[in-house]
């Protein structure tokens, strides 16, 4: 299921490339056609009008993949670690999907989408699908389309979906609301342990990975993280984040990372946390869609007189902004 075109069925090239036939696309994606998967994610990213049909067609396959998020500052080795994790998961026979989120330019809106270049080892593997996505200005380290893109990969039969965040540092906590297990990558000598305290990343990490552990300062970084974990308050049976060392560039420690992910998955299932997290994820999706629709309706009022009239009254001091907002919501509901 690699995204590269060499693995796509020749007959799929024409009808799939610009198709908006959702049942056909989902059927082909289920069969492992990478072009159909690519097309579905493109429809999701562009907010196409068939998006509700895509979501409805993929709904029966929701929750079938394990979602693992990887976050951390630039330069800690997220893409290299992701690449090696794919290798380890494929050795277990898993079908793997990767969503690598890259930052977009605030000036042109463009993105380099270079993370996929670092994962060319799997470019011809039909059991791997790798997709780079632009954040498109969305904060939190992800793209707004990421949750639905995860659903596409679940529908395409991926057993594990790896989501690699932008890599901006202190604001990438959104991945924790999307992933079943969140890995926070750190590297010696980059001040990451202190940054984690400032960012609140301690609260979102299920597994800490100290990558580039052959560098000076690795022991101190591990001690700092373990010290921070010890300061956290946990009740009986609550998960205690694991700390794993790795040298991803040499493939060392990857099995330990996979084992920590497995251990966390077992804990999630045993304590009912997996279901709770997925229900919270679904609630966040529904809320985001509803708010998006509400914003669109409010935006449509700008073309009329309602919002302008209320704004004039607020500017004149005739009413306060809260009263104006209540009146605007009442108009939306009518």
CSV table of C-alpha atoms in Angstrom, one decimal, residues 45-276:
chain,number,residue,atom,x,y,z
A,45,UNK,CA,-7.6,18.0,3.1
A,46,UNK,CA,-9.4,20.1,0.6
A,47,UNK,CA,-12.7,20.1,2.5
A,48,UNK,CA,-14.5,18.8,-0.6
A,49,UNK,CA,-18.3,18.8,-0.5
A,50,UNK,CA,-18.2,15.0,-0.6
A,51,UNK,CA,-16.4,14.9,2.7
A,52,UNK,CA,-19.5,13.9,4.7
A,53,UNK,CA,-19.9,11.0,2.3
A,54,UNK,CA,-16.3,10.0,2.8
A,55,UNK,CA,-16.8,10.1,6.6
A,56,UNK,CA,-20.0,8.0,6.4
A,57,UNK,CA,-18.3,5.4,4.2
A,58,UNK,CA,-15.3,5.1,6.6
A,59,UNK,CA,-17.4,5.0,9.8
A,60,UNK,CA,-17.6,1.2,10.0
A,61,UNK,CA,-13.8,0.9,10.1
A,62,UNK,CA,-13.2,3.5,12.9
A,63,UNK,CA,-11.1,2.4,15.9
A,64,UNK,CA,-9.5,-0.5,14.1
A,65,UNK,CA,-6.0,0.9,14.0
A,66,UNK,CA,-3.6,1.7,16.9
A,67,UNK,CA,-2.7,5.4,16.6
A,68,UNK,CA,0.8,6.4,17.8
A,69,UNK,CA,1.8,10.1,17.9
A,70,UNK,CA,5.4,11.2,17.8
A,71,UNK,CA,6.3,14.8,18.8
A,72,UNK,CA,9.4,16.7,19.9
A,73,UNK,CA,11.6,19.6,18.9
A,74,UNK,CA,13.2,19.9,15.5
A,75,UNK,CA,16.4,17.9,15.2
A,76,UNK,CA,15.6,15.2,17.8
A,77,UNK,CA,15.1,12.5,15.2
A,78,UNK,CA,11.4,12.1,14.8
A,79,UNK,CA,11.5,11.1,11.1
A,80,UNK,CA,14.4,8.7,11.6
A,81,UNK,CA,12.6,7.1,14.6
A,82,UNK,CA,9.4,6.9,12.6
A,83,UNK,CA,11.2,5.2,9.8
A,84,UNK,CA,12.7,2.6,12.1
A,85,UNK,CA,9.4,2.0,13.9
A,86,UNK,CA,7.8,1.3,10.5
A,87,UNK,CA,10.6,-1.3,9.9
A,88,UNK,CA,9.9,-2.9,13.3
A,89,UNK,CA,6.2,-3.0,12.8
A,90,UNK,CA,6.5,-4.4,9.3
A,91,UNK,CA,8.7,-7.2,10.7
A,92,UNK,CA,5.7,-8.1,12.9
A,93,UNK,CA,3.5,-8.3,9.8
A,94,UNK,CA,1.5,-5.0,10.5
A,95,UNK,CA,0.2,-2.8,7.8
A,96,UNK,CA,1.4,0.7,8.6
A,97,UNK,CA,0.3,4.2,7.7
A,98,UNK,CA,2.3,7.3,8.4
A,99,UNK,CA,1.1,10.9,8.5
A,100,UNK,CA,4.0,13.3,8.6
A,101,UNK,CA,2.9,16.9,9.3
A,102,UNK,CA,5.1,19.7,8.0
A,103,UNK,CA,4.8,23.4,8.8
A,104,UNK,CA,3.3,25.7,6.1
A,105,UNK,CA,4.7,29.1,5.2
A,106,UNK,CA,2.7,32.0,6.7
A,107,UNK,CA,3.5,34.0,3.6
A,108,UNK,CA,2.8,31.6,0.7
A,109,UNK,CA,0.9,28.8,2.4
A,110,UNK,CA,3.4,26.3,0.9
A,111,UNK,CA,5.2,23.5,2.6
A,112,UNK,CA,8.4,21.5,1.8
A,113,UNK,CA,6.8,18.2,2.9
A,114,UNK,CA,10.3,16.8,3.3
A,115,UNK,CA,9.7,14.2,6.0
A,116,UNK,CA,8.6,11.6,3.5
A,117,UNK,CA,12.1,11.9,1.8
A,118,UNK,CA,13.6,10.5,5.0
A,119,UNK,CA,11.4,7.4,4.8
A,120,UNK,CA,12.4,6.2,1.3
A,121,UNK,CA,13.4,2.8,2.7
A,122,UNK,CA,9.7,1.9,2.6
A,123,UNK,CA,8.8,3.6,-0.7
A,124,UNK,CA,8.2,0.3,-2.6
A,125,UNK,CA,6.6,-1.7,0.3
A,126,UNK,CA,2.9,-2.3,-0.4
A,127,UNK,CA,2.3,-2.7,3.3
A,128,UNK,CA,3.3,0.9,4.1
A,129,UNK,CA,1.5,4.2,3.2
A,130,UNK,CA,3.3,7.4,3.9
A,131,UNK,CA,1.6,10.8,3.4
A,132,UNK,CA,3.1,14.2,4.1
A,133,UNK,CA,0.5,16.9,5.1
A,134,UNK,CA,0.9,20.6,5.5
A,135,UNK,CA,-0.3,22.1,8.8
A,136,UNK,CA,-1.9,25.0,6.7
A,137,UNK,CA,-1.5,27.4,9.6
A,138,UNK,CA,-3.2,25.1,12.1
A,139,UNK,CA,-1.7,25.3,15.5
A,140,UNK,CA,-0.9,22.4,17.9
A,141,UNK,CA,1.6,20.5,15.6
A,142,UNK,CA,-1.1,18.9,13.4
A,143,UNK,CA,-3.2,19.6,10.3
A,144,UNK,CA,-6.9,20.3,10.8
A,145,UNK,CA,-7.5,17.3,8.4
A,146,UNK,CA,-5.4,14.9,10.4
A,147,UNK,CA,-8.3,13.1,12.3
A,148,UNK,CA,-10.1,12.3,9.1
A,149,UNK,CA,-6.9,11.3,7.4
A,150,UNK,CA,-6.4,8.8,10.2
A,151,UNK,CA,-9.8,7.5,9.5
A,152,UNK,CA,-8.9,7.0,5.8
A,153,UNK,CA,-5.8,5.0,6.8
A,154,UNK,CA,-7.9,2.9,9.2
A,155,UNK,CA,-10.4,2.3,6.4
A,156,UNK,CA,-7.5,1.3,4.1
A,157,UNK,CA,-6.7,-1.5,6.5
A,158,UNK,CA,-3.7,-0.1,8.4
A,159,UNK,CA,-3.1,-1.9,11.7
A,160,UNK,CA,-0.9,1.0,13.1
A,161,UNK,CA,-1.0,4.7,12.1
A,162,UNK,CA,2.0,6.8,13.1
A,163,UNK,CA,1.4,10.5,13.3
A,164,UNK,CA,4.5,12.7,13.3
A,165,UNK,CA,3.9,16.3,14.4
A,166,UNK,CA,5.4,19.5,12.9
A,167,UNK,CA,8.2,19.8,15.4
A,168,UNK,CA,7.7,23.4,16.7
A,169,UNK,CA,8.6,22.6,20.3
A,170,UNK,CA,6.3,23.8,23.1
A,171,UNK,CA,2.8,23.9,21.6
A,172,UNK,CA,2.5,20.4,20.2
A,173,UNK,CA,0.0,19.0,22.7
A,174,UNK,CA,-2.8,18.4,20.2
A,175,UNK,CA,-1.4,15.0,19.2
A,176,UNK,CA,-2.3,13.6,22.6
A,177,UNK,CA,-6.0,14.1,21.9
A,178,UNK,CA,-5.6,12.2,18.6
A,179,UNK,CA,-3.2,9.3,19.6
A,180,UNK,CA,-3.8,6.2,21.7
A,181,UNK,CA,-0.1,6.5,22.7
A,182,UNK,CA,2.0,9.6,22.6
A,183,UNK,CA,5.8,9.5,22.3
A,184,UNK,CA,7.8,12.6,23.2
A,185,UNK,CA,11.3,12.5,21.7
A,186,UNK,CA,14.2,14.4,23.3
A,187,UNK,CA,17.9,14.6,22.6
A,188,UNK,CA,20.8,15.3,25.0
A,189,UNK,CA,22.2,18.8,25.0
A,190,UNK,CA,19.1,20.5,23.5
A,191,UNK,CA,17.6,21.7,26.8
A,192,UNK,CA,14.6,19.5,26.1
A,193,UNK,CA,14.0,18.4,29.7
A,194,UNK,CA,13.6,22.0,30.8
A,195,UNK,CA,11.5,22.8,27.8
A,196,UNK,CA,9.2,19.9,28.6
A,197,UNK,CA,8.4,21.4,32.0
A,198,UNK,CA,7.6,24.8,30.3
A,199,UNK,CA,5.5,23.2,27.6
A,200,UNK,CA,3.5,20.8,29.8
A,201,UNK,CA,4.6,18.0,27.6
A,202,UNK,CA,5.2,15.9,30.7
A,203,UNK,CA,1.4,15.6,31.0
A,204,UNK,CA,0.9,14.4,27.4
A,205,UNK,CA,3.8,11.9,27.1
A,206,UNK,CA,3.0,8.2,27.6
A,207,UNK,CA,6.6,7.3,26.5
A,208,UNK,CA,9.7,9.5,26.6
A,209,UNK,CA,12.3,8.6,24.0
A,210,UNK,CA,15.8,9.9,24.6
A,211,UNK,CA,17.2,9.6,21.1
A,212,UNK,CA,20.8,10.1,20.1
A,213,UNK,CA,21.6,8.4,23.4
A,214,UNK,CA,25.3,8.0,22.4
A,215,UNK,CA,25.8,11.7,22.9
A,216,UNK,CA,27.3,13.3,26.0
A,217,UNK,CA,24.6,14.2,28.5
A,218,UNK,CA,22.2,11.3,27.7
A,219,UNK,CA,22.4,10.0,31.3
A,220,UNK,CA,21.6,13.5,32.7
A,221,UNK,CA,18.7,13.9,30.3
A,222,UNK,CA,17.3,10.5,31.4
A,223,UNK,CA,17.7,11.5,35.1
A,224,UNK,CA,16.0,14.9,34.5
A,225,UNK,CA,13.0,13.2,32.9
A,226,UNK,CA,12.7,10.5,35.6
A,227,UNK,CA,12.9,13.3,38.2
A,228,UNK,CA,10.0,15.1,36.6
A,229,UNK,CA,8.0,12.0,36.4
A,230,UNK,CA,8.6,11.3,40.0
A,231,UNK,CA,7.2,14.7,40.9
A,232,UNK,CA,3.9,13.9,39.2
A,233,UNK,CA,0.9,12.8,41.3
A,234,UNK,CA,-0.5,9.5,40.4
A,235,UNK,CA,-3.2,7.3,41.9
A,236,UNK,CA,-3.0,3.5,42.3
A,237,UNK,CA,-2.9,1.8,38.9
A,238,UNK,CA,-2.3,5.0,36.9
A,239,UNK,CA,0.2,4.9,34.0
A,240,UNK,CA,3.7,5.9,34.8
A,241,UNK,CA,5.5,7.2,31.6
A,242,UNK,CA,8.3,5.0,30.4
A,243,UNK,CA,11.7,6.4,29.5
A,244,UNK,CA,13.5,4.7,26.7
A,245,UNK,CA,16.9,5.3,25.1
A,246,UNK,CA,17.6,5.0,21.4
A,247,UNK,CA,20.0,5.7,18.6
A,248,UNK,CA,17.5,5.7,15.8
A,249,UNK,CA,20.1,6.4,13.1
A,250,UNK,CA,21.7,3.0,13.9
A,251,UNK,CA,18.4,1.3,14.6
A,252,UNK,CA,19.3,0.8,18.3
A,253,UNK,CA,16.6,0.9,20.9
A,254,UNK,CA,13.7,0.7,18.5
A,255,UNK,CA,12.6,-2.7,19.9
A,256,UNK,CA,12.5,-1.1,23.3
A,257,UNK,CA,10.3,1.7,22.0
A,258,UNK,CA,7.9,-0.8,20.4
A,259,UNK,CA,7.8,-2.8,23.7
A,260,UNK,CA,7.0,0.4,25.6
A,261,UNK,CA,4.1,1.1,23.2
A,262,UNK,CA,2.9,-2.4,23.6
A,263,UNK,CA,3.0,-2.1,27.4
A,264,UNK,CA,1.0,1.1,27.2
A,265,UNK,CA,-1.6,-0.4,24.9
A,266,UNK,CA,-2.0,-3.3,27.4
A,267,UNK,CA,-2.5,-0.8,30.2
A,268,UNK,CA,-5.1,1.2,28.1
A,269,UNK,CA,-7.1,-1.9,27.4
A,270,UNK,CA,-6.9,-3.2,30.9
A,271,UNK,CA,-8.1,0.0,32.6
A,272,UNK,CA,-10.7,1.0,30.0
A,273,UNK,CA,-8.6,4.0,29.1
A,274,UNK,CA,-8.5,3.1,25.4
A,275,UNK,CA,-12.2,3.4,25.0
A,276,UNK,CA,-12.3,6.6,27.1
